[in-house]
Amino acid sequence: MEKRNVFVLIIIVLFSISCEKENIVEVFKTHKWNNHPAFQYDNSILLNSFSVDSSYMVISGTDFFSKVGDVANLGGYDSIFEDDFIKQMNIAIKPVNRKIPITSQITVTYKETGSSAAQVNFISTANYGSAASYSTTLKMEEVDPTFSGFNFERAAWNDCIAINENGQVLIPYYSRSNEVVQLRLLLVNTQQTGSSMLPTEILDTKIIKIEDEYEYHVNYLQSSNEQFFVTTDSKTYRIDTEGNLTDKFDDFHLYDMVRRNDTLYAFGYDFTLGQNEFLHSTNNGKIWNKTSTSEFEIAYLNLTTIEDKTIGYWRSQIWQVMFSDSGYSVVELDNDGLAGEIITSITAYKNKVYVTTRSGLFYRNLSNLFEIKEAGSN
């Protein structure tokens, strides 16, 4: 009996030592991209971000706005840490479940609870997240009585509304009359009042009709300088500051573009050849030159500029993209810590770079952003 008890005791001791060894061996893995503790649980779904020089940074979620800035702009908040984020809600302009545009001057949000209540809100970015009295509201049904709903269905990756450098705003929507549904674009001319404490002024509006048959959905919407580019189910349109459709391209579908000096570089899809394409234009998108076929993942990149370099992201991956008139080249960047995430924006603020995702905010030092991803890593 005593031998049995000794044997059992030995087994227990060995098991205890084994567990202790496992606890010693188990080390918490650190990642290159750090998960910010202020954006978890209900605050984890982030759709966009934007920084205004080193003054302040704005982050938009599905039902809240967060802004952080220097002492002069935000009364003592001079760095990004959990306690320094200002979580603000504006009941008048939420919920928002699409990626909204943010520029240094103006932010545009929307509210859609049926055609009669649908509205677009124009806010000075400096007051993003402030009281509703700082926003200017445009009721869609009052502008167009045939308004039937916003046309955001396909605008999942890019901004659902576009803003050009003049502060003009382009809003896609449906028009329904006598059971006929048509695609419409609303061009809104806005003006800043000269004070961030006053609402943005709406100067005038213009309804742009897309007359082509079977054109119901907006797949891509973006501005470059003064021009807008809109891709529907089968065509791409170039729109000027007067709201005129100056060019129509039947043969390609734009995915995303970026301007480098005086040249526009873009990825798209060639309907005639049935393949992804790389394009560039030296005359603001009047004429596009196709120079090479792009790989699947590269064709779908969302493009942005960080430190005067082009960054592309798709799902959890990040690339640095180099362009020339004869083609492009890419280098995949280290995304350790982002595996499985869905990146929605990348923004540099002060000495860090921030990535918003649908499950939180991630950051790393800006100086390390361009580290190349190790072969074989996730």
XYZ file of C-alpha atoms in Angstrom:
378
model
C 0.000 0.000 0.000
C 2.842 2.360 0.907
C 4.600 1.595 -2.400
C 1.387 2.488 -4.259
C 1.111 5.788 -2.398
C 4.741 6.587 -3.180
C 4.120 5.784 -6.856
C 1.078 8.058 -6.958
C 3.054 10.820 -5.230
C 5.838 10.493 -7.815
C 3.301 10.757 -10.639
C 1.791 13.907 -9.078
C 5.225 15.510 -8.625
C 6.248 14.714 -12.200
C 2.955 16.097 -13.520
C 3.418 19.260 -11.438
C 6.975 19.733 -12.717
C 5.766 19.185 -16.284
C 3.093 21.870 -15.884
C 5.630 24.277 -14.383
C 7.959 23.659 -17.330
C 5.113 24.352 -19.762
C 4.356 27.596 -17.953
C 8.009 28.569 -18.138
C 8.267 27.729 -21.843
C 5.033 29.541 -22.737
C 6.120 33.094 -23.615
C 3.758 35.790 -24.863
C 4.675 36.549 -28.469
C 5.254 40.176 -29.337
C 4.405 41.491 -32.798
C 5.733 44.265 -34.998
C 2.225 45.753 -35.229
C 0.769 46.487 -31.778
C -2.933 46.315 -30.974
C -4.103 49.584 -29.405
C -5.989 48.917 -26.140
C -8.406 51.841 -26.613
C -10.140 50.226 -29.575
C -11.565 46.912 -28.505
C -15.027 45.397 -28.053
C -17.700 47.934 -29.147
C -15.004 50.329 -30.417
C -13.174 47.771 -32.554
C -14.858 48.268 -35.958
C -12.838 51.077 -37.552
C -13.467 52.257 -41.109
C -11.162 55.195 -41.810
C -8.496 57.532 -40.431
C -6.859 60.777 -41.458
C -4.174 63.048 -40.043
C -3.792 66.777 -40.585
C -0.022 67.285 -40.575
C 1.014 66.844 -36.945
C -1.951 68.803 -35.576
C -4.477 66.051 -35.008
C -5.645 62.644 -36.156
C -9.223 61.505 -36.741
C -10.492 57.917 -36.542
C -14.003 56.922 -37.610
C -15.850 53.828 -36.469
C -19.321 52.506 -37.117
C -20.917 54.606 -34.391
C -18.281 56.890 -32.917
C -15.553 59.389 -33.786
C -12.215 59.663 -32.047
C -9.779 62.518 -32.371
C -6.376 63.186 -30.851
C -4.068 66.127 -31.340
C -1.468 68.437 -29.875
C -1.882 70.705 -26.877
C -2.869 73.754 -28.940
C -5.648 71.947 -30.784
C -7.114 69.649 -28.176
C -6.408 71.240 -24.839
C -3.688 69.023 -23.440
C -3.822 65.908 -25.583
C -0.374 65.680 -27.122
C 0.206 61.995 -27.860
C -1.707 58.869 -28.762
C -2.235 56.597 -25.796
C -5.374 55.062 -24.412
C -6.221 57.956 -22.111
C -5.452 60.563 -24.766
C -8.085 59.455 -27.262
C -11.249 61.510 -27.226
C -14.145 59.180 -27.982
C -17.006 61.306 -29.229
C -20.396 60.518 -30.684
C -22.690 62.684 -32.721
C -26.187 61.217 -32.572
C -27.301 63.358 -35.514
C -24.906 61.700 -37.957
C -24.751 58.030 -36.947
C -24.835 55.140 -37.563
C -22.381 54.949 -40.445
C -21.498 51.519 -41.807
C -19.484 52.573 -44.854
C -16.082 54.162 -45.259
C -16.677 57.920 -45.293
C -14.299 60.499 -46.812
C -12.113 62.679 -44.605
C -9.941 65.539 -45.903
C -8.020 68.268 -44.111
C -10.964 70.665 -44.548
C -14.174 68.667 -44.621
C -15.673 65.355 -43.523
C -18.891 64.014 -45.033
C -21.148 61.500 -43.325
C -24.639 60.237 -44.028
C -27.778 58.941 -42.375
C -30.163 56.586 -44.119
C -33.378 55.426 -42.446
C -35.667 55.478 -45.461
C -35.776 57.878 -48.396
C -37.700 60.633 -46.594
C -35.155 60.761 -43.740
C -31.955 60.219 -45.718
C -29.440 63.010 -45.268
C -25.826 63.947 -45.854
C -23.873 65.878 -43.221
C -20.966 68.238 -43.931
C -18.596 68.912 -41.055
C -15.381 70.855 -40.666
C -12.768 68.153 -40.008
C -11.394 70.229 -37.142
C -14.759 69.703 -35.416
C -15.179 66.086 -36.438
C -17.135 64.410 -33.677
C -18.304 67.657 -32.131
C -21.856 68.776 -31.497
C -24.465 68.499 -34.229
C -24.687 72.297 -34.395
C -21.310 72.312 -36.181
C -22.624 70.215 -39.080
C -24.633 71.275 -42.126
C -27.349 68.852 -43.215
C -28.571 68.222 -46.752
C -31.833 66.263 -47.051
C -31.677 64.106 -50.169
C -35.413 63.985 -50.875
C -35.607 67.787 -50.858
C -32.840 67.975 -53.467
C -34.315 65.191 -55.626
C -37.910 64.063 -54.915
C -37.195 60.846 -56.865
C -34.424 59.880 -54.427
C -34.795 56.193 -53.531
C -31.625 55.391 -51.579
C -27.859 55.824 -51.527
C -25.893 53.777 -54.045
C -23.245 52.419 -51.686
C -23.829 48.705 -52.325
C -20.567 48.053 -54.143
C -18.479 50.713 -52.364
C -17.130 48.372 -49.707
C -13.393 49.105 -49.929
C -13.171 52.725 -51.059
C -14.865 55.850 -49.742
C -18.604 55.716 -50.405
C -18.629 59.478 -51.138
C -15.886 61.465 -52.910
C -14.425 64.918 -52.154
C -12.106 66.778 -54.558
C -9.490 69.398 -53.759
C -12.042 72.223 -54.262
C -14.308 70.877 -51.546
C -16.815 69.561 -54.073
C -18.632 66.433 -52.935
C -19.983 63.674 -55.185
C -22.736 61.430 -53.785
C -24.058 58.341 -55.637
C -27.729 57.432 -55.245
C -30.750 55.764 -56.854
C -33.601 57.612 -58.493
C -36.978 55.886 -58.813
C -39.767 57.293 -60.984
C -42.729 55.302 -62.323
C -41.009 52.116 -61.113
C -37.942 52.934 -63.234
C -34.698 52.889 -61.244
C -31.781 54.970 -62.505
C -28.296 55.825 -61.286
C -27.732 59.428 -60.239
C -24.814 61.448 -58.842
C -25.266 64.578 -56.753
C -22.506 67.185 -57.022
C -22.442 69.511 -54.008
C -20.373 72.702 -53.962
C -19.288 73.536 -50.421
C -17.304 76.324 -48.837
C -15.562 76.628 -45.512
C -16.728 79.668 -43.582
C -13.225 80.634 -42.479
C -13.706 79.422 -38.942
C -13.570 75.830 -37.765
C -16.196 76.759 -35.192
C -18.806 77.493 -37.897
C -20.650 75.014 -40.111
C -19.611 74.275 -43.689
C -21.669 76.264 -46.192
C -23.489 74.532 -49.076
C -23.339 76.807 -52.133
C -25.346 74.802 -54.676
C -26.063 71.305 -55.970
C -26.319 69.613 -59.377
C -27.884 66.275 -60.287
C -25.805 64.261 -62.762
C -27.721 61.648 -64.748
C -26.130 58.439 -65.962
C -28.174 57.713 -69.062
C -26.485 54.501 -70.163
C -28.759 51.476 -70.019
C -28.141 48.819 -67.351
C -25.935 51.139 -65.280
C -27.261 50.711 -61.749
C -24.310 50.292 -59.394
C -21.297 52.386 -58.449
C -18.279 50.118 -58.016
C -15.594 52.769 -57.614
C -15.641 56.454 -56.745
C -12.623 58.728 -56.317
C -11.300 62.205 -56.961
C -7.920 63.344 -58.220
C -7.244 67.049 -57.961
C -10.402 68.618 -59.453
C -11.677 65.581 -61.378
C -13.910 62.755 -60.236
C -13.776 59.203 -61.554
C -16.789 56.920 -61.298
C -16.876 53.265 -62.346
C -20.245 51.574 -62.785
C -20.984 47.960 -63.718
C -19.309 48.253 -67.109
C -18.006 51.781 -67.706
C -15.743 54.426 -66.191
C -16.666 58.117 -66.302
C -14.561 61.210 -65.814
C -16.467 64.169 -64.336
C -15.288 67.789 -64.221
C -15.961 70.578 -61.716
C -19.151 71.602 -63.547
C -20.599 68.120 -63.242
C -20.077 67.274 -66.913
C -19.301 63.710 -68.031
C -16.219 64.691 -70.026
C -14.993 61.184 -70.887
C -16.505 57.719 -70.941
C -14.422 54.562 -71.123
C -16.216 51.384 -72.137
C -13.185 49.124 -72.088
C -11.930 49.285 -68.513
C -13.103 49.360 -64.926
C -10.967 51.282 -62.399
C -10.166 49.704 -59.033
C -8.000 52.400 -57.423
C -5.542 55.116 -58.396
C -2.829 57.324 -56.950
C -1.163 60.497 -58.225
C 2.619 60.693 -58.371
C 3.797 64.147 -59.511
C 1.848 64.813 -62.737
C 0.974 61.206 -63.498
C -2.013 59.128 -62.445
C -1.318 55.434 -61.864
C -4.182 52.985 -61.564
C -5.162 49.351 -61.506
C -8.244 48.178 -63.315
C -9.992 45.499 -65.332
C -10.120 45.302 -69.120
C -13.574 44.160 -70.220
C -12.450 43.451 -73.773
C -9.496 41.245 -72.806
C -11.065 39.899 -69.623
C -8.000 40.572 -67.471
C -6.625 42.943 -64.821
C -4.593 45.881 -66.106
C -2.099 48.500 -64.957
C -2.753 51.970 -66.415
C -1.243 55.430 -66.282
C -2.285 58.870 -67.508
C -0.257 62.050 -67.937
C -3.234 64.338 -68.714
C -5.452 63.978 -65.629
C -7.233 60.874 -66.838
C -8.341 62.079 -70.291
C -6.306 59.345 -71.962
C -5.144 56.151 -70.247
C -2.220 54.012 -71.341
C -2.215 50.304 -70.532
C 1.289 49.015 -70.044
C 1.094 45.652 -68.295
C -1.166 43.080 -66.720
C -1.396 43.172 -62.939
C -1.553 40.178 -60.630
C -4.825 39.435 -58.856
C -3.890 40.680 -55.382
C -2.048 43.743 -56.694
C -4.977 44.755 -58.907
C -7.240 45.046 -55.864
C -4.880 47.154 -53.743
C -6.148 50.238 -51.975
C -3.522 52.881 -52.656
C -2.368 55.669 -50.377
C 0.752 57.799 -49.818
C 2.959 57.616 -46.722
C 6.278 59.468 -46.454
C 6.032 60.339 -50.175
C 5.907 56.634 -51.021
C 2.973 54.677 -52.409
C 1.529 52.103 -50.043
C -0.989 49.480 -51.111
C -3.037 47.284 -48.817
C -5.439 44.414 -49.365
C -7.006 42.453 -46.520
C -4.167 41.968 -43.986
C -1.256 42.538 -46.372
C 0.727 45.711 -47.122
C 2.972 46.522 -50.079
C 5.203 49.356 -51.181
C 4.409 50.050 -54.835
C 6.897 51.648 -57.241
C 5.607 53.032 -60.549
C 7.085 53.913 -63.921
C 5.625 54.540 -67.370
C 6.612 51.026 -68.387
C 5.066 49.242 -65.419
C 5.239 48.767 -61.690
C 7.017 46.738 -59.051
C 5.994 45.812 -55.519
C 7.684 44.830 -52.273
C 5.565 43.190 -49.584
C 6.053 44.834 -46.202
C 6.145 43.232 -42.789
C 2.621 42.710 -41.449
C 3.473 40.691 -38.337
C 0.515 41.136 -35.984
C -2.026 41.906 -38.730
C -2.661 38.367 -39.984
C -6.392 37.727 -40.319
C -7.315 41.428 -40.086
C -9.156 43.491 -42.717
C -7.254 46.771 -43.188
C -9.473 49.781 -43.915
C -6.917 52.623 -43.827
C -3.280 53.479 -43.125
C -2.323 56.858 -41.662
C 0.946 58.365 -40.466
C 0.731 60.649 -37.457
C 3.820 62.152 -35.850
C 6.364 59.345 -35.462
C 3.974 56.405 -35.820
C 1.846 54.802 -38.486
C -1.656 53.567 -37.669
C -3.731 50.876 -39.361
C -7.484 50.794 -38.838
C -9.194 47.425 -39.244
C -12.606 45.907 -38.671
C -11.373 44.552 -35.353
C -9.180 47.271 -33.861
C -6.391 49.809 -34.280
C -2.786 48.714 -34.834
C 0.372 50.816 -34.830
C 4.152 50.728 -35.144
C 6.996 53.223 -35.460
C 6.956 55.064 -38.765
C 10.689 54.436 -39.169
C 10.001 50.678 -39.353
C 7.059 50.766 -41.756
C 9.119 49.811 -44.803
C 10.623 46.655 -43.345
C 10.323 43.880 -45.921
C 8.234 40.864 -44.993
C 10.201 37.705 -44.284
C 9.682 34.871 -46.759
C 7.318 32.214 -45.491
C 5.656 34.362 -42.802
C 1.889 34.896 -42.676
